[in-house]
mmCIF file of C-alpha atoms and ligand atoms in Angstrom:
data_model
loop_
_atom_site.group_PDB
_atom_site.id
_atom_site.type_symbol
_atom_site.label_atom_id
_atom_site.label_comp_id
_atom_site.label_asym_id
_atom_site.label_seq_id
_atom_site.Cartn_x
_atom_site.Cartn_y
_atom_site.Cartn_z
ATOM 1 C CA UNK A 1 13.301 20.853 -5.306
ATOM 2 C CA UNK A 2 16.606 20.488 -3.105
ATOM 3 C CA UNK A 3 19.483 18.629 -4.763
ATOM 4 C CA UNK A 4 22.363 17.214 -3.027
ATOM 5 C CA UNK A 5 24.116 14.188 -4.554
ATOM 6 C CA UNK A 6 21.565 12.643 -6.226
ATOM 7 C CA UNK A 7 19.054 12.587 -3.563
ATOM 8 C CA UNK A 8 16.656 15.345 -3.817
ATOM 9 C CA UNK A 9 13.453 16.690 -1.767
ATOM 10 C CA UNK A 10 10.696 18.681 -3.160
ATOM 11 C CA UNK A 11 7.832 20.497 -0.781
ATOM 12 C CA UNK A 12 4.336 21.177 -2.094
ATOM 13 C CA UNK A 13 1.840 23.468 -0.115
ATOM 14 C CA UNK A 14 -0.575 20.838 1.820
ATOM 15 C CA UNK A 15 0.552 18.130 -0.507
ATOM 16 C CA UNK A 16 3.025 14.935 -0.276
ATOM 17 C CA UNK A 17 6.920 15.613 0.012
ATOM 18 C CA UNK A 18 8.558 13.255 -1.895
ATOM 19 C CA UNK A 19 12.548 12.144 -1.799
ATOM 20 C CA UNK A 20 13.957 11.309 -4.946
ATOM 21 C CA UNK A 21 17.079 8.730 -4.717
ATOM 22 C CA UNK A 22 18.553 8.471 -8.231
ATOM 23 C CA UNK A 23 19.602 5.010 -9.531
ATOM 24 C CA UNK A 24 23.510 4.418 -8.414
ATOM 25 C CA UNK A 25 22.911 6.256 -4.969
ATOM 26 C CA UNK A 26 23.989 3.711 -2.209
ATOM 27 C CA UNK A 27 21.077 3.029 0.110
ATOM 28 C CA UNK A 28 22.542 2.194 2.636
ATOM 29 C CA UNK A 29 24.735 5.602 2.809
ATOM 30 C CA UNK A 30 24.085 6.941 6.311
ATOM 31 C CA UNK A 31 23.147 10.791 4.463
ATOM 32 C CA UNK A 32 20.052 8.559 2.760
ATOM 33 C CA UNK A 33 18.934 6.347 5.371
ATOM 34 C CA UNK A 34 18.482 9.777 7.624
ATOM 35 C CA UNK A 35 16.963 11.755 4.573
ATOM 36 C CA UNK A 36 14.813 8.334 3.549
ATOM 37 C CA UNK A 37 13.446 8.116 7.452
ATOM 38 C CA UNK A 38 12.739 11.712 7.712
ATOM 39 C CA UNK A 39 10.703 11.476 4.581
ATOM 40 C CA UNK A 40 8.885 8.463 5.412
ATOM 41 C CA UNK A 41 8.332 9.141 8.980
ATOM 42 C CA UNK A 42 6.688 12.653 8.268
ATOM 43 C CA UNK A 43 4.355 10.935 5.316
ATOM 44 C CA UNK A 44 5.868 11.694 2.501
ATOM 45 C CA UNK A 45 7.044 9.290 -0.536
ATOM 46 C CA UNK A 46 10.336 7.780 -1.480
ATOM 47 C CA UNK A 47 10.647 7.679 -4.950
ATOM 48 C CA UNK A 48 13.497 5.687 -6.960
ATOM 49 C CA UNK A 49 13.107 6.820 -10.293
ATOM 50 C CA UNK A 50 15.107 3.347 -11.848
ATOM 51 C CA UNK A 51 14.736 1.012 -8.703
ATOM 52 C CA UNK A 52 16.307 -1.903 -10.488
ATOM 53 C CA UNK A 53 13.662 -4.965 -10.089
ATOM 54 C CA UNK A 54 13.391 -6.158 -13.360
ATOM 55 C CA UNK A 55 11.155 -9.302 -15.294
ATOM 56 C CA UNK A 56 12.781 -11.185 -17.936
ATOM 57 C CA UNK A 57 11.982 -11.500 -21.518
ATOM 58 C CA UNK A 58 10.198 -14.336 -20.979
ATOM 59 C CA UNK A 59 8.109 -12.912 -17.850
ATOM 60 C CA UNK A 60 7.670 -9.354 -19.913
ATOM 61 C CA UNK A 61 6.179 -11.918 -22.751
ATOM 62 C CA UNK A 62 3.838 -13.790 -20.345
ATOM 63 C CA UNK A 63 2.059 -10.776 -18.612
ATOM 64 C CA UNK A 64 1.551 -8.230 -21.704
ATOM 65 C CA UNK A 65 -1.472 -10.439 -22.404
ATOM 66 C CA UNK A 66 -3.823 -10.916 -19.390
ATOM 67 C CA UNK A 67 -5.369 -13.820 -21.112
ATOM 68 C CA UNK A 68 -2.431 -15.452 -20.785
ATOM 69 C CA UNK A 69 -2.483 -15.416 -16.829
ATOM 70 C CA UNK A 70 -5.918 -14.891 -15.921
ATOM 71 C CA UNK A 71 -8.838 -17.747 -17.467
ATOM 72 C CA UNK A 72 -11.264 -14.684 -16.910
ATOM 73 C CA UNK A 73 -10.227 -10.891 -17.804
ATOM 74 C CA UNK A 74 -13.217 -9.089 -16.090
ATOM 75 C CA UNK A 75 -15.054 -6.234 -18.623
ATOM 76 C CA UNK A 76 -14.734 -3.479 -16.011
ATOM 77 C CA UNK A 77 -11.211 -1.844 -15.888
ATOM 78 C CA UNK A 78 -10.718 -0.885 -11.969
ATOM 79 C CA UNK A 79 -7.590 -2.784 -11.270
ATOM 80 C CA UNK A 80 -9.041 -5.057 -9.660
ATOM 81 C CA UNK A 81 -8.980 -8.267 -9.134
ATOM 82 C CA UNK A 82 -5.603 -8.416 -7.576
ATOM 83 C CA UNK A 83 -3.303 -11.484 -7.102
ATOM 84 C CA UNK A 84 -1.991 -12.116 -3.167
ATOM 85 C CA UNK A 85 0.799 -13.551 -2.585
ATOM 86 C CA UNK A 86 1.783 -15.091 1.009
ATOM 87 C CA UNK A 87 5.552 -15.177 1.241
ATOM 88 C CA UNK A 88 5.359 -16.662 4.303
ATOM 89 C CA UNK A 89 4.328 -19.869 2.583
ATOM 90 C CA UNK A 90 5.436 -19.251 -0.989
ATOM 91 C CA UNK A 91 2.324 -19.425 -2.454
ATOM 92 C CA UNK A 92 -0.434 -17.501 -4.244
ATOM 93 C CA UNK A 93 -3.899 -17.078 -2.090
ATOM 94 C CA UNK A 94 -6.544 -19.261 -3.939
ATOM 95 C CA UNK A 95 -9.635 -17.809 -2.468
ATOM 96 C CA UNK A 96 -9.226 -13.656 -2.611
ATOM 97 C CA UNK A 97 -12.338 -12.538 -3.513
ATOM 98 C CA UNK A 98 -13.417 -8.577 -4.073
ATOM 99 C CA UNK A 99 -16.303 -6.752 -4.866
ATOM 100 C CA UNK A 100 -16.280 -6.103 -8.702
ATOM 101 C CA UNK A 101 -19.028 -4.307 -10.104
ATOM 102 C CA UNK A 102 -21.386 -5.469 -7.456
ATOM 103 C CA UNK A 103 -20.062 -9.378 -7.972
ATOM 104 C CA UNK A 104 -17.369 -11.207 -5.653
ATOM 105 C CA UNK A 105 -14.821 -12.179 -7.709
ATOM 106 C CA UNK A 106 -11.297 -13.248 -7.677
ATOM 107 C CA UNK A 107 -8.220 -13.705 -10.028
ATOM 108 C CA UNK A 108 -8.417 -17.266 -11.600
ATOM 109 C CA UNK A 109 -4.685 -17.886 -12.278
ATOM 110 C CA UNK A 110 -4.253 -20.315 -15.664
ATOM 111 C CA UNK A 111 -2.281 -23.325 -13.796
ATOM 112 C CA UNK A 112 -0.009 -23.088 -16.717
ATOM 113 C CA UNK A 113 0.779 -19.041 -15.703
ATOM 114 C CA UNK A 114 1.488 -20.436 -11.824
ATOM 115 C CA UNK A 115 4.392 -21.256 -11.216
ATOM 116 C CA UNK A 116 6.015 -18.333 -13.068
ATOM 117 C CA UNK A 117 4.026 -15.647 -11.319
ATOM 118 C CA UNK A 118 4.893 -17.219 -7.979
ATOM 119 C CA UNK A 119 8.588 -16.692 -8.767
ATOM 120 C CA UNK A 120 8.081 -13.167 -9.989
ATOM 121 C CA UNK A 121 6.096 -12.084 -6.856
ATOM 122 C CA UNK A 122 8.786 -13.996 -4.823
ATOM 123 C CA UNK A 123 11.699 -12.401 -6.253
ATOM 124 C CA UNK A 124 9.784 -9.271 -5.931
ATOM 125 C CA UNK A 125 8.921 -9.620 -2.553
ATOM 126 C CA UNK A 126 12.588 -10.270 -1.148
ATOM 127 C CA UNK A 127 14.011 -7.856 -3.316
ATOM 128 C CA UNK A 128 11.722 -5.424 -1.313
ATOM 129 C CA UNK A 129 12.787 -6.555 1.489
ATOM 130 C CA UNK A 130 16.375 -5.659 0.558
ATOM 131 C CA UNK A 131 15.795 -2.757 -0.587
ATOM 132 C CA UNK A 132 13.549 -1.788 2.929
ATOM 133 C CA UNK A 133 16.429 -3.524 5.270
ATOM 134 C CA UNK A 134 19.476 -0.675 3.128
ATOM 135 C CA UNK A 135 17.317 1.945 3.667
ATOM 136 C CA UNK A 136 15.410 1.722 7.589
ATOM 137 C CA UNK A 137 18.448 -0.811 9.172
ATOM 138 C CA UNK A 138 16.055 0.492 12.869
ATOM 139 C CA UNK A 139 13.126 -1.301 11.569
ATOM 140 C CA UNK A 140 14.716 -4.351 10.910
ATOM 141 C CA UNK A 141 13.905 -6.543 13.960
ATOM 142 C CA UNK A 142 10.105 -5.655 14.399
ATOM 143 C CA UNK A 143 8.983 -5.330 10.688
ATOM 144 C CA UNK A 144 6.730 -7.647 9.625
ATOM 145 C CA UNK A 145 6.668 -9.089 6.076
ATOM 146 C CA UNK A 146 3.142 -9.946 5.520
ATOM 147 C CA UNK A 147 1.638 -9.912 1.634
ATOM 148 C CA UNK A 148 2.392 -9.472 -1.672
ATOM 149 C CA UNK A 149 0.208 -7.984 -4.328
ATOM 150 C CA UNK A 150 0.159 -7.768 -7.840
ATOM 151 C CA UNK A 151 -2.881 -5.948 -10.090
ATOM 152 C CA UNK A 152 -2.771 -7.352 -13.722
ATOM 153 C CA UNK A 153 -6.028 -5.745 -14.363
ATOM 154 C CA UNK A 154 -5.773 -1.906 -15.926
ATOM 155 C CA UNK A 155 -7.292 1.088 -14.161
ATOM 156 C CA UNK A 156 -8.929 3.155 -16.183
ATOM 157 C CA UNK A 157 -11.114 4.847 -13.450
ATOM 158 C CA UNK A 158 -10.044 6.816 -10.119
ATOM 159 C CA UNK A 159 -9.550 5.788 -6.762
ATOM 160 C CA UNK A 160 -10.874 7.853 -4.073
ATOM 161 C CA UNK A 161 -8.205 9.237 -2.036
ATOM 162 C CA UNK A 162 -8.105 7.312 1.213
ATOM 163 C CA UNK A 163 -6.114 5.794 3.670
ATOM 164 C CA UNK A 164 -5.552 2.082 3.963
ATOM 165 C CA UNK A 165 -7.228 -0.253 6.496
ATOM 166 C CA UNK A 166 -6.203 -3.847 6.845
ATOM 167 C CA UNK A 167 -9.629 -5.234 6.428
ATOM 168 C CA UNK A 168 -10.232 -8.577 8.090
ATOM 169 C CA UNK A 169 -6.492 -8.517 9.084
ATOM 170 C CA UNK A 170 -5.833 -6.015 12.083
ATOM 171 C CA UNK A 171 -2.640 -4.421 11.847
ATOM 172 C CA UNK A 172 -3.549 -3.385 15.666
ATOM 173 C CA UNK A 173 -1.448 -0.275 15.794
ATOM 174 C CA UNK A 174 0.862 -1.082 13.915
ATOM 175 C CA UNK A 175 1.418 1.291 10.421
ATOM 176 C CA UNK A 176 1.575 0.083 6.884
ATOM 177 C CA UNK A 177 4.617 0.516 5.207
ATOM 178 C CA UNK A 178 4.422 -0.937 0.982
ATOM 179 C CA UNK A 179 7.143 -0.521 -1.464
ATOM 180 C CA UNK A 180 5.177 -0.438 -5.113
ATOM 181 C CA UNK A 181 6.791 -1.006 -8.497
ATOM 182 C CA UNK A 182 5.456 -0.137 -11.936
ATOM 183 C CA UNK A 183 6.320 -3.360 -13.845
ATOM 184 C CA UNK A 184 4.342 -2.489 -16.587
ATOM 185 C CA UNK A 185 5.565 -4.158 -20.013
ATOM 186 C CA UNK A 186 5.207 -1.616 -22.152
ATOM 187 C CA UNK A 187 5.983 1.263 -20.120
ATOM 188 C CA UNK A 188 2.495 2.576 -19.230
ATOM 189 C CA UNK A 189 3.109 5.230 -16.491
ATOM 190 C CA UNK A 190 1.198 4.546 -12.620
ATOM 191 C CA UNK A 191 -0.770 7.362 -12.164
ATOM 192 C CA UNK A 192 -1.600 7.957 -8.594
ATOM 193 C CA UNK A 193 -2.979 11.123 -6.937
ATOM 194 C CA UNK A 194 -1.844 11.977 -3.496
ATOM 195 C CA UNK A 195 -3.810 14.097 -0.983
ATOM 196 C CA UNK A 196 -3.165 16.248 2.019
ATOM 197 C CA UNK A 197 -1.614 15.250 5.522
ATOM 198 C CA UNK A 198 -2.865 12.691 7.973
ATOM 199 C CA UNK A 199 -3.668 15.194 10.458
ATOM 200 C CA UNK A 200 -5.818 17.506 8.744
ATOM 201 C CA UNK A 201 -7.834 14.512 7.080
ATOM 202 C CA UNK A 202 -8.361 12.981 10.868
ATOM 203 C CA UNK A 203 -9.605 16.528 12.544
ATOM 204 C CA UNK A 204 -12.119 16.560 9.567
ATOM 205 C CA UNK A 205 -13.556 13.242 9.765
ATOM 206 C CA UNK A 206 -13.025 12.445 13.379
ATOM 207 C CA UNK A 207 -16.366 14.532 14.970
ATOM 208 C CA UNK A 208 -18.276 11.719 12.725
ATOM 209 C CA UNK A 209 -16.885 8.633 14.004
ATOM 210 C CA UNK A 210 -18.677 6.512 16.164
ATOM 211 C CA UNK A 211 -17.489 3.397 16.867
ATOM 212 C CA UNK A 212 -19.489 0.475 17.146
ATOM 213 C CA UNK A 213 -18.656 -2.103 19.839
ATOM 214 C CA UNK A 214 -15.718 -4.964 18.952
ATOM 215 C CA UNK A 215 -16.976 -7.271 16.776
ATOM 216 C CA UNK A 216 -17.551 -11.017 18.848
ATOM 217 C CA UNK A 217 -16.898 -12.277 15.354
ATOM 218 C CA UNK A 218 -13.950 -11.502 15.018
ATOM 219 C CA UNK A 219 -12.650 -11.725 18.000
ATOM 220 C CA UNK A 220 -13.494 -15.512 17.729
ATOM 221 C CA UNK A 221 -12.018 -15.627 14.687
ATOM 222 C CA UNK A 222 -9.110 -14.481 15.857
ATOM 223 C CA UNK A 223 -8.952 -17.105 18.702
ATOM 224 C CA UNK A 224 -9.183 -19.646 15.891
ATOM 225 C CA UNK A 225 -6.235 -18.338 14.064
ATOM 226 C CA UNK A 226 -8.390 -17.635 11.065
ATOM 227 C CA UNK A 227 -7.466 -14.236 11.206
ATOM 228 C CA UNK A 228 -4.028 -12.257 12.613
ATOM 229 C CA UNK A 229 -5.298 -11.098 15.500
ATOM 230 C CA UNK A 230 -8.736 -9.240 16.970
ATOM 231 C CA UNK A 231 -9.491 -5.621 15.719
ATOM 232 C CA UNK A 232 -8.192 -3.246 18.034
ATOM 233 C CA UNK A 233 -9.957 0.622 18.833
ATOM 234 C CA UNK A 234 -7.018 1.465 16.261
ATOM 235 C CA UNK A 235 -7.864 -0.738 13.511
ATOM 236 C CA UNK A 236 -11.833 0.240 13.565
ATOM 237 C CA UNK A 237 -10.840 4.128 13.609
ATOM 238 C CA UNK A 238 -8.429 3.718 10.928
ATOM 239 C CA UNK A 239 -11.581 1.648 8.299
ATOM 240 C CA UNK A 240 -14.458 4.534 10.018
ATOM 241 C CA UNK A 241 -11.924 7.158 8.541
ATOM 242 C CA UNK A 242 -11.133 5.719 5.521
ATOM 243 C CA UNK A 243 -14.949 4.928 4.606
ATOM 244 C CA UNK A 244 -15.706 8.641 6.009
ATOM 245 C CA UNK A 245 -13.489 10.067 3.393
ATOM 246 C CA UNK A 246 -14.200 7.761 0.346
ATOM 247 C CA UNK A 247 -18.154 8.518 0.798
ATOM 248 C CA UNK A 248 -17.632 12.463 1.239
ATOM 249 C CA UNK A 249 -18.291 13.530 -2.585
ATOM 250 C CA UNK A 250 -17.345 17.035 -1.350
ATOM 251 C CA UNK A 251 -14.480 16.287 -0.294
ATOM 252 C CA UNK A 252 -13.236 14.043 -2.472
ATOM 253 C CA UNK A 253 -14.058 17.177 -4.996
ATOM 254 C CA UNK A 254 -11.606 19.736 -3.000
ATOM 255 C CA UNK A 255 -9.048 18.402 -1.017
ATOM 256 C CA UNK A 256 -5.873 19.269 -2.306
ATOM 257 C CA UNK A 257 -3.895 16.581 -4.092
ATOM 258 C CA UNK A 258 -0.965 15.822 -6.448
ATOM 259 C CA UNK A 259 -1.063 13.869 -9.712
ATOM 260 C CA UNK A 260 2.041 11.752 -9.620
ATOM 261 C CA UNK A 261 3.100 9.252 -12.439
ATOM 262 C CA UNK A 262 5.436 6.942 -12.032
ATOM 263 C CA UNK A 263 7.268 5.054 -15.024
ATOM 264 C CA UNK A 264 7.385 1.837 -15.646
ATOM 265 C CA UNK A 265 10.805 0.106 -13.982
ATOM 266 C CA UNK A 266 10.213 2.900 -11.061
ATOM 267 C CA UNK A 267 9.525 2.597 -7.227
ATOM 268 C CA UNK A 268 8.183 4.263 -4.287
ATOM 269 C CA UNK A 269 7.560 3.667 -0.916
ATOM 270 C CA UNK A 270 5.163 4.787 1.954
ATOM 271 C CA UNK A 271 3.221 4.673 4.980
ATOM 272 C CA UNK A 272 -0.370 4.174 3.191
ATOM 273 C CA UNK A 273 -2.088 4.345 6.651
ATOM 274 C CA UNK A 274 -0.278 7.815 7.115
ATOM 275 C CA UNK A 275 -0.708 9.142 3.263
ATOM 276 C CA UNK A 276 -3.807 9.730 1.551
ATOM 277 C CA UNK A 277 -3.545 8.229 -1.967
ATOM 278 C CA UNK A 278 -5.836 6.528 -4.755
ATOM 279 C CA UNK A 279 -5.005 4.716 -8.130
ATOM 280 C CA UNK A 280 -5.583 6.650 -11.410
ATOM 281 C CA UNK A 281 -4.431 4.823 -14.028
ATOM 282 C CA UNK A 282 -1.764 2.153 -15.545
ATOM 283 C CA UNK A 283 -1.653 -2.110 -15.251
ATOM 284 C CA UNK A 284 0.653 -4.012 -13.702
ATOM 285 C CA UNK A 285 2.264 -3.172 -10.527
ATOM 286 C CA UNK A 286 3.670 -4.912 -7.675
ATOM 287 C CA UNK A 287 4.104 -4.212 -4.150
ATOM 288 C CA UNK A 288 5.081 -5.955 -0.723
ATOM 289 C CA UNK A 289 3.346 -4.398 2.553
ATOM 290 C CA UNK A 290 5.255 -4.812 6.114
ATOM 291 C CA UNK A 291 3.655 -4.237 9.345
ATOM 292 C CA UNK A 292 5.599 -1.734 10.958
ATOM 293 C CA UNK A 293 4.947 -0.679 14.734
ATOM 294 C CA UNK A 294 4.781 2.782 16.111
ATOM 295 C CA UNK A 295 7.915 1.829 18.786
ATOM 296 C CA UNK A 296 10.026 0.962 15.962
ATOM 297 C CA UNK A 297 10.074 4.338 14.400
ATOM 298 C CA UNK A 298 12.183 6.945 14.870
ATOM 299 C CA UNK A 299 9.834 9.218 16.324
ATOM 300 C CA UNK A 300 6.788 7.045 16.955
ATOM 301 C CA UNK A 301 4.675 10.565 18.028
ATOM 302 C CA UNK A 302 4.705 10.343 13.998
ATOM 303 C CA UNK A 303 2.693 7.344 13.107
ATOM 304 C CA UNK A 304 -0.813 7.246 12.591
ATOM 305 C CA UNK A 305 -2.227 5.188 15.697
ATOM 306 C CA UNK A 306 0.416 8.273 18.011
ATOM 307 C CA UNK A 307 -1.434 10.833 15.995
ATOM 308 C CA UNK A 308 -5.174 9.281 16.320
ATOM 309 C CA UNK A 309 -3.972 8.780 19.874
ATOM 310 C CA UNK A 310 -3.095 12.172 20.760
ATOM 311 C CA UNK A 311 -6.411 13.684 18.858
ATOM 312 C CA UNK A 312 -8.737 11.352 20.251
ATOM 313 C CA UNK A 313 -7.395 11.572 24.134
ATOM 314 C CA UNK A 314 -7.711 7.409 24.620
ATOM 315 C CA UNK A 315 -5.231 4.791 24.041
ATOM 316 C CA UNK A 316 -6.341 3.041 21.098
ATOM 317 C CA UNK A 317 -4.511 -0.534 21.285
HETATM 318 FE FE1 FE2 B 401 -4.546 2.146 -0.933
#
């Protein structure tokens, strides 16, 4: 671990790097924004120990009982299901389903719990945006601020370590940058583990992908506006290599990986289509995802759809 001024980098064989910024460091000081893009760019995590987004009494009071929010808590404790958020319209998504146990489901939010969840993931999500614009200024103009996401339900099981895909909305090159926040009321740590490099996971899993053609159905729906846009050769690499990974019981045995745990009132951002990561443990945490593309980096030969560019030999979007 490397210490100057409060911001401090530590280096683990095969593992994620990680940049600590301690609370009172200006983020917009020109020393952190280089150190912060560095970090980011080369997949590792930003991590600000006392990040400052805070819930009030009254908020605190509302979620430390699910019950309170949700009209059905479900008996399985995988984190899941999570609440969406669409800042673009202000509004919580009414029909999010996920697989739970084998059954669709999705978070029933008490009409009484609403409104005040809606303000908490709206504060959240321009605070992130704040906090995103001090630190990469560069990204600014092309970043796109799409969800937000909040997971009331505990983990009490592991994630495979994976990468994220968009599902049925194509991030078509572009990378996924999240800022997470442990808001948990009474100050259960986040327990994530983090895995090896992008690169290494791709030359693995790559001699095993085969690519089906382009879905017509979602190209269609993509005419319709239904969803963002149509899957690109990026976006069906990037879900073949995450599902390659999460099914490989060997690997997910041996690859090398770091337990992290983050405290409650702590933050950290990353690329999650660069890093491999999976949940471990803790309830309640919020994040806000942006759609960041590979020209707006500093070094776009860094992001994923460069890399899977490079080790495939085609152009991918
Ligand atoms: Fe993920």
């Amino acid at each position: 671990m490397v210490g100057i001024g409060g911001v401090s980098v530590c280096e683990e064989a095969e593992t994620v790097k990680m940049l600590t910024i301690e609370p009172g460091i200006d983020l917009s000081a020109p020393e952190v924004r280089l150190k912060a893009i560095e970090m980011l760019e080369g997949g590792g995590l930003i991590y600000l120990p006392k990040s400052g987004f805070e819930l009030s009494g009254g908020e605190r009071a509302l979620i430390s009982d699910t019950s309170n929010i949700l009209t059905r808590v479900p008996d399985v404790e995988d984190g899941r299901p999570t609440i969406i958020f669409d800042p673009a319209h202000g509004r919580i998504k009414k029909y999010h389903f996920v697989h739970v146990n084998g059954k669709m489901m999705r978070a029933q939010i008490r009409d009484t719990a609403r409104p005040d969840l809606e303000a908490i993931m709206s504060r959240y999500s321009k605070w992130g945006e704040n906090v995103i614009a001090q630190l990469f200024p560069s990204y600014q103009q092309a970043l796109d601020r799409k969800r937000t996401t909040y997971r009331p339900i505990p983990r009490n099981s592991t994630q495979s370590l994976h990468i994220d895909s968009s599902y049925g909305y194509p991030t078509q090159g572009r990378s996924m940058l999240r800022i997470f926040t442990n808001i948990n009321p009474v100050n259960r740590p986040r327990i994530w583990q983090i895995g090896e490099p992008f690169e290494p996971f791709v030359r693995r899993f790559l001699p095993s992908v085969h690519l089906s053609k382009p879905s017509w159905i979602s190209s269609i729906l993509a005419r319709l506006g239904i969803i963002d846009g149509a899957k690109t050769k990026y976006d069906q690499y990037i879900a073949t290599l995450r599902s390659l990974g999460i099914r490989d019981k060997e690997y997910q045995r041996t690859a090398p990986r770091k337990i992290m745990e983050f405290p409650a009132g702590s933050s950290w951002i990353v690329l999650t289509d660069l890093v491999l990561h999976g949940a471990m443990g803790g309830q309640h945490s919020l994040d806000q995802t942006f759609y960041l593309p590979a020209d707006a980096m500093g070094d776009p030969s860094r992001s994923p759809l460069r890399i899977l560019e490079r080790l495939t030999g085609e152009a991918l979007v």
